Tab-separated table of C-alpha atoms in Angstrom:
chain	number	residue	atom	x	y	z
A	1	UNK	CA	0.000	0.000	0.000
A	2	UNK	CA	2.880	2.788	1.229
A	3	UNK	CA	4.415	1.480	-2.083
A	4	UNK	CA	1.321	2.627	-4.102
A	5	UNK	CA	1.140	6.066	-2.280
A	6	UNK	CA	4.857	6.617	-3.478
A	7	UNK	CA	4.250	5.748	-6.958
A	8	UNK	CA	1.132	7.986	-7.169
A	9	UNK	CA	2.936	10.937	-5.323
A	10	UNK	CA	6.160	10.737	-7.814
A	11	UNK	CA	3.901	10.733	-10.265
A	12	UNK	CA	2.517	13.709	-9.398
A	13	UNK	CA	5.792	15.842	-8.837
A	14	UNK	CA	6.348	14.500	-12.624
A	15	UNK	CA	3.192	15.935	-13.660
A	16	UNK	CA	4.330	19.232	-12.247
A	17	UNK	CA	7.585	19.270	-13.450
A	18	UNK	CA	6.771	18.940	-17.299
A	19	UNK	CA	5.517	22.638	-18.383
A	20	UNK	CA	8.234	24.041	-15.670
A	21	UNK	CA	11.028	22.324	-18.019
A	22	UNK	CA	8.709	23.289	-20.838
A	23	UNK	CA	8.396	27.046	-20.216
A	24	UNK	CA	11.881	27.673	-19.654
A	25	UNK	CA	12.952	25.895	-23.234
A	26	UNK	CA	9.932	28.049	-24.947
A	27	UNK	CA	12.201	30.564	-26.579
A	28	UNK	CA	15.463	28.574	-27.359
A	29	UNK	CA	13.243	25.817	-28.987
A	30	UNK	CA	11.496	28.245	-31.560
A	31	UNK	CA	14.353	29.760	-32.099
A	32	UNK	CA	15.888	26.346	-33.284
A	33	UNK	CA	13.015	24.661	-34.756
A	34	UNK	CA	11.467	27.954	-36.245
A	35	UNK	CA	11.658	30.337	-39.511
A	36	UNK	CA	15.118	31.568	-40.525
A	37	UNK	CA	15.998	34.714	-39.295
A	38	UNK	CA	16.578	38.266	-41.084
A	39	UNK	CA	19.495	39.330	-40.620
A	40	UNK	CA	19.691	43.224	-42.113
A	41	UNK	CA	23.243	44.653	-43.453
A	42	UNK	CA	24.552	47.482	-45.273
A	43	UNK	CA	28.114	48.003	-46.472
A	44	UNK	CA	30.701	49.789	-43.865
A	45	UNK	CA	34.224	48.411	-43.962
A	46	UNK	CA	35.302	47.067	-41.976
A	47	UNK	CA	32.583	45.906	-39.956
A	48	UNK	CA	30.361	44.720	-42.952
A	49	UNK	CA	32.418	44.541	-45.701
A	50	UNK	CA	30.426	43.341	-49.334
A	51	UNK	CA	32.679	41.254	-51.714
A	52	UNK	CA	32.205	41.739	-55.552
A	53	UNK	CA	30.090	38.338	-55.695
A	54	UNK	CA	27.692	39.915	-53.529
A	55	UNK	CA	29.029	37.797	-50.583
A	56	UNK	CA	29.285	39.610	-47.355
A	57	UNK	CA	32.452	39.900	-44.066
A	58	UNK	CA	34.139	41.816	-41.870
A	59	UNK	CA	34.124	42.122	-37.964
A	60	UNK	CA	30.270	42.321	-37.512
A	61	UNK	CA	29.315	39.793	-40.216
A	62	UNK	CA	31.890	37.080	-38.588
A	63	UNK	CA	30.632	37.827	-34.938
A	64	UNK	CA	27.428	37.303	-36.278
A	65	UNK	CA	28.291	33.513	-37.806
A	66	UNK	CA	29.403	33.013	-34.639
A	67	UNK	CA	26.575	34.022	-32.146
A	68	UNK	CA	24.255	32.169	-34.849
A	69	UNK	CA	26.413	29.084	-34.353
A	70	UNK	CA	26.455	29.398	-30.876
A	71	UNK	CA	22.444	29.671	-31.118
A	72	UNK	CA	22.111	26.716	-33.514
A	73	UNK	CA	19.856	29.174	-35.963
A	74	UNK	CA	20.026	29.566	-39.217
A	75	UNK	CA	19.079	32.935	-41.307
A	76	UNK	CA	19.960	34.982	-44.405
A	77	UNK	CA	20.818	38.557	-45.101
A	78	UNK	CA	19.464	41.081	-46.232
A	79	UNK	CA	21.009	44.603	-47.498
A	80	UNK	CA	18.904	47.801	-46.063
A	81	UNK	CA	20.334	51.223	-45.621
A	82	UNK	CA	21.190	52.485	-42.133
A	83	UNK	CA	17.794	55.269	-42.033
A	84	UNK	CA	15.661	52.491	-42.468
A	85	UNK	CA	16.752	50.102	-40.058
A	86	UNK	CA	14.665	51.569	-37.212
A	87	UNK	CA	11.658	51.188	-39.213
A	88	UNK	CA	12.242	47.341	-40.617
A	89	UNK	CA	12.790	45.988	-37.730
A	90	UNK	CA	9.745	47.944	-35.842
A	91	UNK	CA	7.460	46.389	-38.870
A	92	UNK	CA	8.983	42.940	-37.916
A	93	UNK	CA	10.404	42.819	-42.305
A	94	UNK	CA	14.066	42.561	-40.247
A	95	UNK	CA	14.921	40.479	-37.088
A	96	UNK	CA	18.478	41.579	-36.549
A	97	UNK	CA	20.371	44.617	-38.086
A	98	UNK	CA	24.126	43.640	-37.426
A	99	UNK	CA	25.514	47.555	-37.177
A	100	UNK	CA	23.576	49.232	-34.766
A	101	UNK	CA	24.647	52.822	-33.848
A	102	UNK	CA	23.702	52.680	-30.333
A	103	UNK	CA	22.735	56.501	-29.428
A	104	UNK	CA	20.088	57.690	-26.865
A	105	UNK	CA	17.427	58.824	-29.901
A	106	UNK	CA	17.838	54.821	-31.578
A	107	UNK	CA	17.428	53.542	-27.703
A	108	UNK	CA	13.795	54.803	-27.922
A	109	UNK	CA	12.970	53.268	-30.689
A	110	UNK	CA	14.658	49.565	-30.813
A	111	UNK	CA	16.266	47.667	-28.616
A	112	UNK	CA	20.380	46.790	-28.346
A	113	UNK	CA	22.379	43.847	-27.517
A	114	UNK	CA	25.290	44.590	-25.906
A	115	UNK	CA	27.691	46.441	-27.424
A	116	UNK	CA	30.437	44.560	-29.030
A	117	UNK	CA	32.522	47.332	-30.300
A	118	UNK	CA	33.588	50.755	-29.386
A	119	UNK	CA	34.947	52.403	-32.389
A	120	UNK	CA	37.164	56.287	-31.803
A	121	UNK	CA	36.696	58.956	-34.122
A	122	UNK	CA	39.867	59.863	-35.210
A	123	UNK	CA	41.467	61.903	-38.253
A	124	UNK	CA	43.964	60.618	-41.257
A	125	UNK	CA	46.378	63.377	-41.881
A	126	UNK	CA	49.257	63.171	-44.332
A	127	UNK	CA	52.956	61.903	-42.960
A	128	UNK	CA	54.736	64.283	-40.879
A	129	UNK	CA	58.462	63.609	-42.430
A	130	UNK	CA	58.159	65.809	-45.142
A	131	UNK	CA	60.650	68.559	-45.661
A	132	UNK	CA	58.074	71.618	-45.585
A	133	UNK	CA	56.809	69.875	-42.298
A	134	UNK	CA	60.134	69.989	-40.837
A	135	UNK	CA	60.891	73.188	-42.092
A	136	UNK	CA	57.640	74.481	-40.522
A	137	UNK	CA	58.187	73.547	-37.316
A	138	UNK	CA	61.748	76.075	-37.039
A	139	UNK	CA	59.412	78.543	-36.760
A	140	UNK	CA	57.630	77.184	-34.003
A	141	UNK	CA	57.556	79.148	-30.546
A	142	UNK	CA	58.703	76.212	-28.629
A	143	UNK	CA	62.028	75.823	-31.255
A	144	UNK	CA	63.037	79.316	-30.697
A	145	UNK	CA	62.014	79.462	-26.846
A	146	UNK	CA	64.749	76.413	-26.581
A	147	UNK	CA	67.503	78.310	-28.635
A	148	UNK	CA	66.697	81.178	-26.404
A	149	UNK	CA	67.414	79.230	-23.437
A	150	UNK	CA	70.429	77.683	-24.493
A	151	UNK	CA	71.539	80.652	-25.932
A	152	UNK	CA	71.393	82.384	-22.308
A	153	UNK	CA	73.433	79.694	-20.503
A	154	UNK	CA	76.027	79.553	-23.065
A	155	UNK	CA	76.183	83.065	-22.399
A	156	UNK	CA	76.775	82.457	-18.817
A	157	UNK	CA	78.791	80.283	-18.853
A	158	UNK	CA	80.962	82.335	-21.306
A	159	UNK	CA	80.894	85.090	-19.090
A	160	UNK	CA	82.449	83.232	-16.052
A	161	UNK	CA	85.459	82.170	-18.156
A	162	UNK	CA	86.110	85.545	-19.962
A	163	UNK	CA	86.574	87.460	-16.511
A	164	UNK	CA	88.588	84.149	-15.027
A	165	UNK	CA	90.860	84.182	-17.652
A	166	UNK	CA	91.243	87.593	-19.195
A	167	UNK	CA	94.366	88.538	-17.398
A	168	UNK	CA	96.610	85.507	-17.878
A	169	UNK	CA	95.227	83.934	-20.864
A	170	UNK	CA	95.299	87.226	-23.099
A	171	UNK	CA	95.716	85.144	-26.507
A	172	UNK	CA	92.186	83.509	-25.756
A	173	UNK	CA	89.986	85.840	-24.061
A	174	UNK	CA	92.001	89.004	-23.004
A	175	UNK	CA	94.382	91.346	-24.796
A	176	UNK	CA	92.701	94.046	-26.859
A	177	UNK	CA	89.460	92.461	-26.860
A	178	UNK	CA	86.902	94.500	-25.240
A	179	UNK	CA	84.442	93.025	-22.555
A	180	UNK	CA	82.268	92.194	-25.403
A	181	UNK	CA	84.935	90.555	-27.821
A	182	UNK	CA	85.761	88.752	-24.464
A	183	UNK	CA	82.761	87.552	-23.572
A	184	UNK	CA	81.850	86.437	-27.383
A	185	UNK	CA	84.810	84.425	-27.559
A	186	UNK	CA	84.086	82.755	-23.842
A	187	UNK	CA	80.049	81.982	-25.758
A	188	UNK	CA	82.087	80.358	-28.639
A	189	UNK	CA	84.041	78.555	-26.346
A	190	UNK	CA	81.390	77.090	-24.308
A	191	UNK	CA	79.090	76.326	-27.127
A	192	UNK	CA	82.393	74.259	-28.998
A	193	UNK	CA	83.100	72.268	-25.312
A	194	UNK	CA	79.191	71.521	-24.899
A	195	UNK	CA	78.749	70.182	-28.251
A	196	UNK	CA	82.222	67.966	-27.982
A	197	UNK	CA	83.652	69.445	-31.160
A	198	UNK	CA	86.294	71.034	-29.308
A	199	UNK	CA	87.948	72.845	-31.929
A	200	UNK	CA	91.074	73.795	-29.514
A	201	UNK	CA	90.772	77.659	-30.800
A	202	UNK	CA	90.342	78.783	-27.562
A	203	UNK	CA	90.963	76.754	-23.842
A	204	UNK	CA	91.712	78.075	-20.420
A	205	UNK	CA	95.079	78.053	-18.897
A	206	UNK	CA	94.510	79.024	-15.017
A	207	UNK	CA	93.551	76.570	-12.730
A	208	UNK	CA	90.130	77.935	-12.156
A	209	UNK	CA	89.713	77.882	-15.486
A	210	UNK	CA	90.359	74.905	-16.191
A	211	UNK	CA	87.940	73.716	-13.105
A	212	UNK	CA	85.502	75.225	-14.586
A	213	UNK	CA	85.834	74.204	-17.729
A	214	UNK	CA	85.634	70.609	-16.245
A	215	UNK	CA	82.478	71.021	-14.548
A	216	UNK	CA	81.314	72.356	-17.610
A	217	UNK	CA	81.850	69.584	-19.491
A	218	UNK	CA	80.065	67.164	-16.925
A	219	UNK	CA	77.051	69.818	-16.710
A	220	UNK	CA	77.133	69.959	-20.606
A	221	UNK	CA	76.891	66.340	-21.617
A	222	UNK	CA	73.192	65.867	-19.574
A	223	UNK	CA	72.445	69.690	-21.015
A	224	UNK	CA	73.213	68.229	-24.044
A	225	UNK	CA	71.044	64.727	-23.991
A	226	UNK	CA	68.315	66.983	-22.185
A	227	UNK	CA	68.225	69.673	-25.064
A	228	UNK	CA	68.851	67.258	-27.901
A	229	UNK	CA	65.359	65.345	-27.290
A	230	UNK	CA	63.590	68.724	-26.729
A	231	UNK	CA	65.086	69.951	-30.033
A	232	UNK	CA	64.471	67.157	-31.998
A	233	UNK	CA	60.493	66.445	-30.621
A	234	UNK	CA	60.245	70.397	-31.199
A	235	UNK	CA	61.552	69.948	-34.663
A	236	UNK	CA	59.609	66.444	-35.660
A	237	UNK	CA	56.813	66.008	-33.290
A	238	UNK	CA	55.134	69.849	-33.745
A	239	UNK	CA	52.919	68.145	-36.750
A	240	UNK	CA	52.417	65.549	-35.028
A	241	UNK	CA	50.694	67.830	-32.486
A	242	UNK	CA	47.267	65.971	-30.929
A	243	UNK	CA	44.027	68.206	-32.828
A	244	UNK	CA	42.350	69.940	-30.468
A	245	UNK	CA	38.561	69.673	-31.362
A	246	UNK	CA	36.817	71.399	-32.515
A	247	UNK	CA	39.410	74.901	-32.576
A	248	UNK	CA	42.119	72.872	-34.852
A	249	UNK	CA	39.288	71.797	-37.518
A	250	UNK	CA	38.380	75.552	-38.134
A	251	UNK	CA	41.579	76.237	-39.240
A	252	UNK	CA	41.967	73.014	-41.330
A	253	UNK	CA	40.378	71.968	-44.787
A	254	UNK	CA	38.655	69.021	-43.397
A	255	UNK	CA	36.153	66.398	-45.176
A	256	UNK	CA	33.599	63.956	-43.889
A	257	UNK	CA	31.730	61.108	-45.292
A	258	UNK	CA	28.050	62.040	-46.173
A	259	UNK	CA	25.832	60.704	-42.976
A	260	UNK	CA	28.818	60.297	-40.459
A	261	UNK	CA	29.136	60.783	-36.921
A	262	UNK	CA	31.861	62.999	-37.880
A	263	UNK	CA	29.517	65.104	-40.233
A	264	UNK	CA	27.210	65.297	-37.535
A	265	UNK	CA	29.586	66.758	-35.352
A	266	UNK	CA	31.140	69.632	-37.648
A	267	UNK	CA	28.153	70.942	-38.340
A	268	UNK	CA	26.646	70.716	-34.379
A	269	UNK	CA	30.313	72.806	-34.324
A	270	UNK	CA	29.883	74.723	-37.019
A	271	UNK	CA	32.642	73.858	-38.465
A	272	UNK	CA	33.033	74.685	-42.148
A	273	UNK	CA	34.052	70.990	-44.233
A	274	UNK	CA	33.732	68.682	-47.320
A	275	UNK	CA	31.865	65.945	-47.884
A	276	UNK	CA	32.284	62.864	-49.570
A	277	UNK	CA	30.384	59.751	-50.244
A	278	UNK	CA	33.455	57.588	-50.453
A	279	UNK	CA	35.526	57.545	-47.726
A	280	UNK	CA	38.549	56.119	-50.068
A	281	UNK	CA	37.461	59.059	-52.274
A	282	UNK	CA	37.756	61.427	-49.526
A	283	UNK	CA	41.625	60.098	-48.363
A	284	UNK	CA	42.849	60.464	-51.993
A	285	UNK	CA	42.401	64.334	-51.579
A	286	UNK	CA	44.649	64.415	-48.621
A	287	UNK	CA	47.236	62.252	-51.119
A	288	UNK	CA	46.455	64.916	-53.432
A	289	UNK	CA	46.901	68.300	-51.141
A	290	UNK	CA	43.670	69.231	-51.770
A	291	UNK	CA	42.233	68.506	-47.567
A	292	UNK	CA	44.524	68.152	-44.532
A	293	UNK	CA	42.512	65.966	-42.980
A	294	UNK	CA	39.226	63.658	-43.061
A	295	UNK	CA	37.454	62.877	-40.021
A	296	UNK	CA	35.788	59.320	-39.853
A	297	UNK	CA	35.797	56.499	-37.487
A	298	UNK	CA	39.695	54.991	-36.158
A	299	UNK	CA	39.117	51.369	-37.372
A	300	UNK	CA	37.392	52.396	-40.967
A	301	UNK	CA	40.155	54.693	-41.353
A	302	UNK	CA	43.256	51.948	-40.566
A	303	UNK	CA	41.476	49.688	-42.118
A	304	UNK	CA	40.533	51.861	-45.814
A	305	UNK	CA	44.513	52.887	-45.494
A	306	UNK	CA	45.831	49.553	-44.632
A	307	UNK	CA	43.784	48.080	-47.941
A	308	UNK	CA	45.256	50.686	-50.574
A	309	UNK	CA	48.760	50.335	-50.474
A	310	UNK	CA	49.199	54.429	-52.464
A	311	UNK	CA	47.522	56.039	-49.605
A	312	UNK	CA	50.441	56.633	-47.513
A	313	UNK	CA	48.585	58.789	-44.047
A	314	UNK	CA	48.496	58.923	-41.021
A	315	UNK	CA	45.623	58.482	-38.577
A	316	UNK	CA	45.879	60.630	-35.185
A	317	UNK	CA	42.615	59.409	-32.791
A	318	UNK	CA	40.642	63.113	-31.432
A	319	UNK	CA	38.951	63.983	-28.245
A	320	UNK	CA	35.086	63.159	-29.153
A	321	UNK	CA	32.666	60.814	-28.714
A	322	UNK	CA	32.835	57.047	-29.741
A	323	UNK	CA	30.317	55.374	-31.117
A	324	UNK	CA	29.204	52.001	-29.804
A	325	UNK	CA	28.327	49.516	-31.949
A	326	UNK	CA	25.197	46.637	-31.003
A	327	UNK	CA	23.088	44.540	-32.577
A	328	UNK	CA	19.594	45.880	-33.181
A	329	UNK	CA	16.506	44.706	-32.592
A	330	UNK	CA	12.483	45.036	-32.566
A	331	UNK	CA	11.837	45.968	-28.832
A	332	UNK	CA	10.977	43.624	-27.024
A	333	UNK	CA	12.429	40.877	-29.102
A	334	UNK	CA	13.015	37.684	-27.393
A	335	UNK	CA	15.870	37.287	-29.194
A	336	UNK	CA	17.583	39.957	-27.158
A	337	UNK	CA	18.641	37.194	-24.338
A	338	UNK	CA	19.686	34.603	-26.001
A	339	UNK	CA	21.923	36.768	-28.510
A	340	UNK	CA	23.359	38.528	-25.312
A	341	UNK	CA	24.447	35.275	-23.332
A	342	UNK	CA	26.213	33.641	-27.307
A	343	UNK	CA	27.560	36.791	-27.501
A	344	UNK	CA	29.171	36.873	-23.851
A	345	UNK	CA	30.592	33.560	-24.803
A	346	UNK	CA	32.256	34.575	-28.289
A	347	UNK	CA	33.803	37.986	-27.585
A	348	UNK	CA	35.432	36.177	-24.407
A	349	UNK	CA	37.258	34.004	-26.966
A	350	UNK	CA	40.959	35.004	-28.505
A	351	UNK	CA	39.453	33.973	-31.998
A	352	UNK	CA	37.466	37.378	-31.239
A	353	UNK	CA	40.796	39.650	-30.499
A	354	UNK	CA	42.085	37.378	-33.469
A	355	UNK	CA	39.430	38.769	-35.632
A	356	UNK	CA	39.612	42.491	-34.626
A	357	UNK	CA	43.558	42.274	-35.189
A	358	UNK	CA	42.815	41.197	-38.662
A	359	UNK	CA	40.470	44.186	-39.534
A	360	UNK	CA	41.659	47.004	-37.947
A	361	UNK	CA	45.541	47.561	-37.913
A	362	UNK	CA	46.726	48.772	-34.286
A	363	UNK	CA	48.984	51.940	-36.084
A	364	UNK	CA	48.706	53.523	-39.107
């Protein structure tokens, strides 16, 4: 009889049990056992990148394969332009759009995964080591402020030796000179001994003199290594200056890409600028002098220079705001979840750092 009872009561807990295990499979079961998926796209290298066979890669795309994988779905894409991707997936024609801007105005309208990608805005300039570059920067304030300093302990130094060795060493420093023939020669003498050339024109004779002179030489070699870096970074580094947004861009024929972040910005700025539709249009006209800059995204720009082996620039990253980059969907979408936990598990992966090493250069 107790037997019976036990039966009837594990029964029952079975009973129970069922829909529990049932509900919580609900959404990964459609999912696998359901319609294939929409997955929307539009070209933007390197993130979707669209070969000439109509095939589609790049960072997104691959992440994508990846999460679906993870999922055990299956889907096919679909090419719709960035404006409309709010819309398509509201009216259910799109179930995923792979770039989504994530901003605080899309936010209200769809709903994110979470963010896979942060990309900088930064802006490709031409290469520094040019001659006019170089020959720019001599005019720099910082350049001549250096000279000026060096010039002034030189003189100083110059000074000390004249009126320690005028009276016994008259061939070098005394004799007919006057006070400022004497001190000249004692500037030509220090600037010879600091820079190790040491032409042997002119050297002291009296002991303090030469004492001097000694100390000098130990003060001049770390004046020397100290100077010598300042020199050369205010030589070679002063166009290679950071841009300082958004006062450097006024001053600066700068382009954009038609519908950029960056285009948005400028003209929130109102700052005066090109714009292109192609972004490898856009970096040509740096090649050819015509801009001094084009402000897009870091990882489109290393990755657009990287690809064209003529456009020979540099990309400097600027103070503004990144974008983040999510998959979109239709609020609400119970695909939100599931995406989020596959794509927890894939960007934890080194294939994932693998991938974004691939695409997007770490210096250009």
């Amino acid at each position: 009889m107790r037997i019976r009872y036990l039966l009837a009561f594990i029964h029952i807990l079975i009973g129970f049990a069922a829909p529990v295990t049932a509900f919580g499979q609900t959404d990964t079961t459609d999912m696998q056992a359901g319609r294939q998926l929409i997955v929307g796209v539009h070209p933007q290298p390197p993130y979707i990148i669209k070969g000439d066979n109509g095939s589609w890669d790049g960072i997104s795309v691959r992440l994508w394969r990846d999460v679906a994988e993870d999922m055990e779905i299956t889907y096919r894409f679909v090419e719709i332009t960035p404006d409309s991707a709010s819309k398509v997936l509201l009216q259910e024609e799109v179930d995923v759009f792979l770039l989504g801007d994530v901003t605080e105005e899309a936010d209200k309208q769809v709903d994110f995964s979470h963010i896979y990608h942060t990309a900088q805005m930064g802006a490709a300039l031409s290469q520094t080591n040019n001659l006019s570059s170089i020959a720019k920067s001599f005019f720099s304030k910082r350049f001549w402020y250096i000279a000026a300093m060096l010039s002034v302990l030189l003189l100083i130094v110059g000074t000390i030796i004249y009126f320690v060795e005028r009276k016994q060493n008259e061939d070098n420093f005394g004799g007919d000179r006057s006070v400022a023939e004497g001190i000249g020669s004692g500037f030509w003498w220090a600037g010879v001994t600091m820079t190790t050339i040491g032409y042997g024109d002119k050297a002291p004779i009296t002991f303090w003199g030469r004492a001097i002179a000694l100390v000098w030489m130990l003060i001049a070699m770390a004046v020397t290594a100290v100077l010598t870096a300042s020199l050369v970074s205010a030589v070679m580094g002063s166009a290679a200056k950071k841009i300082s947004v958004p006062q450097d861009l006024r001053n600066m024929k700068i382009a954009a890409v038609v519908g950029s972040g960056a285009a948005k910005y400028m003209r929130e700025e109102r700052v005066s600028f090109q714009e292109f539709s192609d972004l490898t249009e856009s970096l040509e006209a740096i090649k050819k002098q015509k801009l001094d800059a084009v402000l897009h995204s870091v990882p489109a720009l290393r990755y657009t220079i990287s690809s064209d082996p003529d456009l020979s620039l540099q990309v400097q990253p600027v103070q503004i705001d990144p974008t983040y980059y999510a998959f979109a969907l239709a609020p609400d979408s119970p695909l939100r979840e599931p995406i989020n936990l596959a794509l927890l598990r894939v960007i934890k992966t080194p294939l994932w750092q693998q991938e974004l090493q691939r695409f997007i250069p770490e210096k250009q």
